[in-house]
Amino acid sequence: MALICLKNIANSYCLKNINLTIQDGELMVLLGSTGAGKSTLLNVIAGLTPYEGEVYFNGRNMNLIPPEKRGIGYLFQDIALFPHLCAYDNIAFSLRAAKCPKDEVKRRVEEIMQLMHISHLKDRYPKELSGGEKQRVGLARALVRKPEILLLDEPLSSLDPATACSIRRELKQLKRELKLTILYVTHNYAEAGELADRIAVIMNGELKRLGSPEEILNNLTVNPS
Amino acid sequence: MKLKIGKKDVLFLIPVIIFLSLWEIAGNLAHTPLFPPLSRVLAEMFRLLENGILLKSLEASLLRVLAGYILGSLFGLFIGILMGISRIAEYALRPLISMLFPIPILGWLPLLMLWIGINEALPITLIFICTFFPVAYNTFTGIREVKAEYIKAARTLGASDWFIFWHVIFPLALPNIFTGLRLEAGMAWRSVIAAEMFAIPVGIGALLMNGENLIRVDIIMTCLIVLSIMSVFFEYIFIWLEKKTTGAWR
């Protein structure tokens, strides 16, 4: 069954008639240059920006469902860790918002911190974390509620190559272990080729191409336009 | 634990010691009741403490400051939060607040004397006004300066509007709110003195006026020292509170 289905998605300033289906458990990369509309499309899926058209999750129309009830995990480009909360409290945020019992919050936060190898960071505030550590805490925060869908907006763009490579590896592992459907925004071809099950190329707010990494990247090499 | 005292921790003492020494020397040289030396002012301060006049005056002023300040802060917080979370409240109240905020606090005094009369409500109302506007304005700007990304992130994490307000917006607005509270904590003392000087018979301001009537500069200086200590003490309470609540993450 298709987990995410986008029908005729458009908005006033960017997107034009986008139709796209993302399969259950798929990692789809949205590839395109800056300003192409990739992040706006993620915001549409998350319900954070107004749009025309229809968004379906598991066959259910999400148009009237607000962001807080869509049950997605979203890692923003600048991560947006809450500066006044330590890593533990940042990760526990969504569980507390859902009024989970204290012991369950503790168990689940410790579990995800262990999975992400960040248990040693639990008392640190965002200002005390490196770029890579922030990404890991941000990912843990997005995943602790066990969402089926994870949206990642250029998560590795500000990291050094070694840290980016290590997080990419962890991301693939997480996808397998947690059976996630991931939409991953990037403008980096190599990153897209390494991670994607399929790539959707977005240009000027339109979906230009869709296919496997081999199909898309070989074609781009031959015909970069 | 070893307590390390650095150069900068004692540096401020040098000008203070020089100032107090010069005051003492100049006062002794001047030999006039219009410019008493520090030792004479301190002696008068102890005399006023001993006979209870200073404490009685301080207590009266302190109660007025606390009443006006607490009421003004709470109402300022309420209106600031309302304007911060509701565009309708912002559009309705902002022009009025922008218009009234710049009026100097002494400008309100003649009007309040006519409206309220000369009684306990006068200094309390004056401090209420003095506290309300800056606290409301700083609370409002603090809330509006919270980055949209944090609110978006909180929404995608399943938080309700209420939860977002109390767990994201309000804590992130705290530095601004504390700025308003801290600045007005000192200002409240200046306002109460003004009201007491003109209208109220008991309090530090009233004692100050009595000093002037009796041509007792030592009493006037005692009152000014007490006023300065109380203003600084109140401001430091909020500096301490701000550090305690936001120091770890800022």
XYZ file of C-alpha atoms in Angstrom:
475
model
C 0.000 0.000 0.000
C 1.239 3.520 -0.764
C 1.903 5.328 2.466
C 2.039 8.907 1.156
C 0.076 10.014 -1.864
C 0.166 13.599 -3.153
C -2.472 14.652 -5.693
C -2.300 17.891 -7.681
C -0.360 19.698 -4.960
C 0.088 23.416 -5.641
C 0.452 26.616 -3.691
C 0.377 30.266 -4.582
C 4.109 30.977 -4.529
C 5.965 27.798 -5.367
C 4.516 24.381 -6.138
C 2.766 23.504 -9.393
C 0.544 20.444 -9.748
C 2.713 17.824 -8.072
C 1.550 14.214 -8.140
C 3.719 11.767 -6.233
C 3.331 8.450 -4.449
C 5.808 7.255 -1.836
C 5.665 3.575 -0.983
C 5.597 2.126 2.501
C 9.170 1.776 3.822
C 10.674 3.719 0.923
C 13.396 6.349 1.200
C 12.603 8.932 -1.432
C 15.034 11.779 -2.055
C 13.651 15.100 -3.269
C 16.512 16.486 -5.331
C 16.747 20.021 -6.656
C 18.520 23.318 -6.428
C 17.894 25.966 -3.747
C 14.449 27.566 -4.090
C 13.087 24.707 -6.238
C 10.281 23.961 -3.762
C 11.611 20.839 -2.013
C 11.261 22.168 1.529
C 7.868 23.669 0.720
C 6.712 20.214 -0.374
C 7.843 18.771 2.973
C 5.929 21.556 4.741
C 2.834 20.662 2.711
C 3.132 17.017 3.798
C 3.606 18.142 7.412
C 0.622 20.506 7.143
C 2.727 23.552 7.990
C 1.939 25.573 4.870
C -1.343 26.194 3.018
C -1.805 24.246 -0.222
C -4.249 23.138 -2.884
C -4.655 19.485 -3.829
C -4.796 16.434 -1.613
C -2.408 14.694 0.754
C -3.130 11.088 1.759
C -1.403 8.975 4.410
C -2.326 5.278 4.133
C -5.344 6.218 2.024
C -6.626 8.754 4.574
C -7.104 12.328 3.407
C -4.980 14.577 5.651
C -6.104 17.962 4.318
C -8.068 18.869 7.418
C -5.664 17.256 9.872
C -3.418 19.800 11.677
C 0.380 19.211 11.858
C 0.288 18.085 15.500
C -2.082 15.252 14.604
C -0.407 14.018 11.418
C 1.951 11.756 13.361
C 5.060 12.555 11.349
C 8.662 13.074 12.413
C 10.264 16.183 10.911
C 13.914 17.215 11.121
C 14.238 20.819 9.965
C 17.254 22.164 8.101
C 18.348 24.195 11.135
C 17.180 21.367 13.455
C 15.367 23.836 15.735
C 16.311 22.125 18.992
C 14.657 24.077 21.805
C 17.538 26.089 23.302
C 16.063 26.144 26.817
C 15.795 22.357 27.081
C 18.646 19.876 27.528
C 19.013 17.009 25.047
C 16.933 14.666 27.231
C 14.077 17.179 27.583
C 14.188 18.013 23.860
C 13.730 14.340 23.041
C 11.072 13.863 25.729
C 9.095 16.886 24.448
C 6.685 15.022 22.165
C 6.023 12.285 24.727
C 5.228 14.859 27.410
C 2.989 16.722 24.967
C 1.140 13.427 24.445
C 0.847 13.086 28.271
C 2.788 9.810 28.421
C 3.406 8.534 31.959
C 6.770 9.578 33.432
C 8.309 6.106 33.510
C 7.328 5.496 29.888
C 8.879 8.821 28.874
C 12.095 7.834 30.650
C 12.164 4.357 29.105
C 11.508 5.554 25.555
C 13.904 8.488 25.690
C 16.700 6.316 27.082
C 15.943 3.659 24.453
C 16.219 6.086 21.508
C 19.284 7.795 23.001
C 20.976 4.414 23.210
C 19.986 3.585 19.633
C 21.426 6.908 18.439
C 24.547 6.571 20.648
C 23.870 9.880 22.421
C 23.198 8.754 26.008
C 26.236 10.738 27.177
C 24.674 13.985 25.875
C 21.461 13.838 27.882
C 22.186 16.769 30.217
C 23.705 19.058 27.592
C 21.944 22.104 26.201
C 21.897 22.690 22.408
C 24.535 25.436 22.725
C 26.895 22.797 24.150
C 26.434 20.347 21.251
C 28.463 20.049 18.036
C 26.742 20.057 14.625
C 26.717 16.255 14.388
C 25.477 15.857 17.965
C 22.666 18.314 17.282
C 21.614 16.273 14.240
C 21.543 13.080 16.280
C 19.510 14.700 19.079
C 17.168 16.209 16.456
C 16.708 12.793 14.833
C 16.090 11.165 18.204
C 13.501 13.848 18.990
C 11.750 13.246 15.677
C 11.771 9.468 16.109
C 10.915 8.975 19.781
C 7.169 8.990 19.045
C 7.751 6.147 16.568
C 6.325 7.947 13.530
C 5.788 5.971 10.345
C 6.873 8.915 8.216
C 10.096 10.859 8.655
C 10.716 14.125 6.796
C 14.330 15.296 6.609
C 15.148 18.736 5.221
C 18.802 18.868 4.128
C 19.846 17.358 7.455
C 23.521 16.971 6.611
C 24.185 20.161 4.664
C 26.086 21.903 7.463
C 28.188 18.929 8.570
C 31.743 17.931 7.720
C 32.006 14.973 5.267
C 33.070 12.409 7.890
C 30.175 13.213 10.266
C 27.719 13.391 7.356
C 28.863 9.958 6.149
C 28.471 8.440 9.607
C 24.957 9.903 10.031
C 23.966 8.643 6.548
C 25.003 5.149 7.607
C 22.987 5.437 10.826
C 19.996 6.739 8.898
C 19.947 3.663 6.644
C 20.157 1.444 9.698
C 17.342 3.341 11.435
C 15.149 3.041 8.355
C 15.582 -0.741 8.426
C 15.159 -1.149 12.175
C 12.205 1.215 12.611
C 10.553 0.446 9.223
C 10.367 4.137 8.344
C 9.127 5.820 5.221
C 11.515 8.706 4.637
C 11.360 11.817 2.485
C 14.825 13.296 2.282
C 15.482 16.723 0.789
C 18.913 17.494 -0.618
C 20.679 19.289 -3.447
C 23.634 16.942 -3.221
C 23.670 14.306 -6.042
C 26.159 12.016 -4.277
C 24.070 12.010 -1.118
C 20.935 11.298 -3.157
C 22.667 8.423 -4.987
C 23.912 6.864 -1.767
C 20.639 7.022 0.169
C 17.683 6.932 -2.191
C 15.419 4.047 -3.157
C 13.942 6.514 -5.661
C 14.716 10.125 -6.540
C 12.197 12.843 -7.408
C 13.739 15.837 -9.156
C 11.985 19.125 -8.355
C 12.629 22.221 -10.482
C 10.789 25.549 -10.262
C 8.065 23.988 -8.151
C 7.401 21.137 -10.606
C 8.158 17.432 -10.413
C 10.464 17.004 -13.438
C 11.679 13.413 -13.100
C 11.086 10.372 -10.974
C 13.052 7.148 -10.950
C 15.750 5.000 -9.415
C 19.059 6.655 -8.515
C 20.722 4.988 -11.553
C 18.072 6.277 -13.968
C 18.081 9.795 -12.586
C 21.778 10.350 -11.907
C 23.016 8.751 -15.174
C 20.547 10.865 -17.080
C 21.677 14.004 -15.232
C 25.288 13.242 -16.154
C 24.373 12.907 -19.819
C 21.871 15.767 -19.793
C 22.386 18.049 -16.776
C 19.446 20.318 -17.679
C 36.069 24.597 47.406
C 38.498 27.443 46.836
C 37.001 30.884 46.352
C 38.957 32.729 43.702
C 38.698 36.492 43.738
C 39.986 38.030 40.526
C 41.174 41.562 39.804
C 37.890 42.569 38.209
C 35.956 41.492 41.324
C 37.706 44.107 43.470
C 38.298 46.716 40.775
C 34.975 48.433 41.428
C 36.029 49.034 45.045
C 38.829 51.447 44.077
C 36.624 54.292 42.752
C 34.128 53.694 45.579
C 36.881 54.044 48.218
C 38.295 57.140 46.469
C 34.808 58.707 46.254
C 33.990 58.035 49.924
C 37.408 59.314 51.065
C 37.075 62.520 49.032
C 33.570 63.016 50.434
C 34.849 62.624 54.002
C 37.792 65.009 53.448
C 35.722 67.636 51.569
C 32.952 67.480 54.196
C 35.410 68.051 57.018
C 37.107 70.903 55.151
C 33.811 72.584 54.190
C 32.633 72.768 57.793
C 29.043 73.514 56.880
C 25.811 71.651 57.681
C 24.968 71.889 53.948
C 27.755 69.418 53.117
C 28.257 66.956 55.985
C 31.105 64.433 55.817
C 30.382 60.723 55.322
C 31.012 59.954 59.012
C 28.299 62.413 60.053
C 25.807 60.965 57.539
C 26.542 57.436 58.784
C 26.126 58.574 62.390
C 22.756 60.112 61.499
C 21.778 56.938 59.658
C 22.486 54.857 62.785
C 20.582 57.335 64.936
C 17.559 57.098 62.627
C 17.862 53.306 62.666
C 18.101 53.242 66.435
C 15.049 55.397 67.053
C 13.057 53.419 64.486
C 12.266 56.342 62.152
C 14.282 54.963 59.245
C 12.853 51.448 59.506
C 9.291 52.766 59.831
C 9.768 54.946 56.742
C 11.436 52.113 54.836
C 8.663 49.689 55.746
C 5.983 52.126 54.503
C 7.808 52.702 51.198
C 8.602 48.996 50.769
C 4.965 47.941 51.181
C 3.877 50.525 48.602
C 6.579 49.434 46.170
C 5.699 45.747 46.601
C 1.952 46.343 46.188
C 2.283 48.559 43.091
C 5.067 46.495 41.571
C 3.396 43.107 42.002
C 0.044 44.368 40.678
C 1.675 46.235 37.760
C 3.878 43.244 36.849
C 1.036 40.733 36.945
C -1.278 42.938 34.880
C 1.599 43.790 32.502
C 2.373 40.098 32.061
C -1.284 39.326 31.397
C -1.720 42.079 28.791
C 1.700 41.340 27.224
C 0.846 37.654 26.877
C -2.586 38.505 25.465
C -1.039 40.803 22.840
C 1.681 38.264 22.111
C -0.664 35.385 21.378
C -3.595 37.248 19.834
C -3.331 39.502 16.784
C -6.731 41.017 17.631
C -5.503 42.005 21.112
C -2.297 43.355 19.567
C -4.122 45.527 17.018
C -6.570 46.738 19.677
C -4.099 47.518 22.484
C -0.759 48.318 20.868
C -1.590 51.895 19.737
C -2.919 52.737 23.194
C 0.128 51.297 24.947
C 2.511 52.996 22.495
C 0.755 56.288 23.230
C 0.789 56.009 27.040
C 4.160 54.262 27.529
C 6.356 57.340 26.813
C 4.593 59.601 29.351
C 7.111 60.275 32.163
C 5.996 58.878 35.472
C 5.991 62.309 37.145
C 3.584 63.491 34.434
C 0.917 61.187 35.888
C 1.286 62.572 39.420
C -0.873 65.763 39.217
C -3.602 63.866 37.409
C -3.603 61.016 39.919
C -3.596 63.453 42.846
C -6.823 64.941 41.503
C -8.412 61.626 40.564
C -7.368 59.463 43.511
C -6.625 62.051 46.169
C -3.755 62.005 48.620
C -3.872 58.569 50.172
C -2.149 55.171 50.064
C -3.648 54.394 46.648
C -1.688 57.262 45.045
C 1.893 55.877 45.258
C 0.639 52.343 44.588
C -1.147 53.501 41.424
C 1.910 55.464 40.336
C 4.152 52.384 40.719
C 1.510 50.237 39.040
C 1.623 52.527 35.968
C 5.402 52.736 36.067
C 5.663 48.922 36.099
C 2.755 47.960 33.862
C 3.816 49.510 30.544
C 7.406 48.252 30.323
C 6.489 44.772 31.577
C 3.577 44.524 29.102
C 5.727 45.770 26.222
C 8.709 43.524 26.997
C 6.470 40.490 27.465
C 4.783 41.195 24.122
C 8.072 41.646 22.224
C 9.593 38.618 23.975
C 6.756 36.405 22.798
C 6.826 37.805 19.261
C 10.603 37.325 18.975
C 10.370 33.562 19.522
C 11.516 32.028 16.229
C 8.747 30.491 14.110
C 10.952 27.390 13.591
C 10.599 26.418 17.250
C 6.828 26.691 17.079
C 6.717 24.700 13.839
C 8.988 22.045 15.337
C 6.764 21.830 18.426
C 3.673 21.417 16.250
C 5.189 18.563 14.254
C 6.056 16.954 17.603
C 2.365 16.788 18.430
C 2.145 19.667 20.914
C -1.118 21.580 21.398
C -1.187 25.400 21.284
C -1.435 25.522 25.087
C 1.506 23.134 25.536
C 3.569 25.117 23.020
C 2.858 28.338 24.872
C 3.893 27.077 28.311
C 6.806 24.870 27.219
C 8.300 26.795 24.281
C 7.055 30.358 23.859
C 6.941 31.512 27.488
C 10.359 30.108 28.514
C 11.965 31.596 25.395
C 10.332 34.977 26.110
C 11.659 34.973 29.687
C 14.893 36.908 28.963
C 12.826 39.825 27.578
C 10.304 39.609 30.393
C 13.100 39.719 32.956
C 14.566 42.802 31.273
C 11.255 44.617 31.837
C 10.920 43.365 35.396
C 14.515 44.206 36.286
C 14.490 47.750 34.898
C 11.217 48.580 36.618
C 12.292 47.061 39.937
C 14.672 50.005 40.371
C 12.291 52.476 38.755
C 9.526 51.594 41.232
C 11.658 53.017 44.062
C 12.201 56.271 42.218
C 8.436 56.536 41.660
C 7.483 55.900 45.272
C 9.903 58.588 46.424
C 8.313 61.063 44.017
C 4.811 60.320 45.305
C 5.890 60.482 48.947
C 7.778 63.741 48.440
C 4.707 65.475 47.096
C 1.845 63.929 48.919
C 2.375 61.180 51.492
C 3.473 61.943 55.079
C 5.223 58.601 55.839
C 7.971 56.929 53.843
C 11.520 57.503 52.646
C 10.342 60.313 50.325
C 8.522 62.013 53.194
C 11.600 61.694 55.424
C 13.615 63.237 52.602
C 11.245 66.230 52.475
C 11.386 66.578 56.264
C 15.168 66.696 55.961
C 14.850 69.516 53.466
C 12.391 71.458 55.661
C 14.757 71.135 58.648
C 17.787 71.924 56.474
C 19.255 68.585 57.540
C 21.429 67.489 54.618
C 22.634 64.446 56.613
C 19.033 63.131 56.686
C 18.606 63.845 52.960
C 21.827 61.977 52.187
C 20.772 59.076 54.431
C 17.521 58.791 52.460
C 19.385 58.898 49.143
C 21.746 56.134 50.298
C 18.790 53.953 51.389
C 17.025 54.631 48.087
C 20.111 53.682 46.113
C 20.637 50.471 48.121
C 16.990 49.408 47.720
C 16.986 50.107 43.944
C 20.154 48.095 43.430
C 18.930 45.321 45.750
C 15.649 44.982 43.818
C 17.441 44.944 40.466
C 19.866 42.297 41.747
C 17.001 40.060 42.851
C 15.891 39.926 39.214
C 19.412 39.532 37.872
C 19.752 36.527 40.208
C 16.332 35.140 39.228
C 17.130 35.581 35.532
C 20.427 33.748 35.896
C 18.745 30.994 37.879
C 16.002 30.419 35.285
C 17.745 31.157 31.976
C 21.468 31.166 32.755
C 22.042 27.503 31.910
C 20.860 27.700 28.308
C 21.631 31.265 27.217
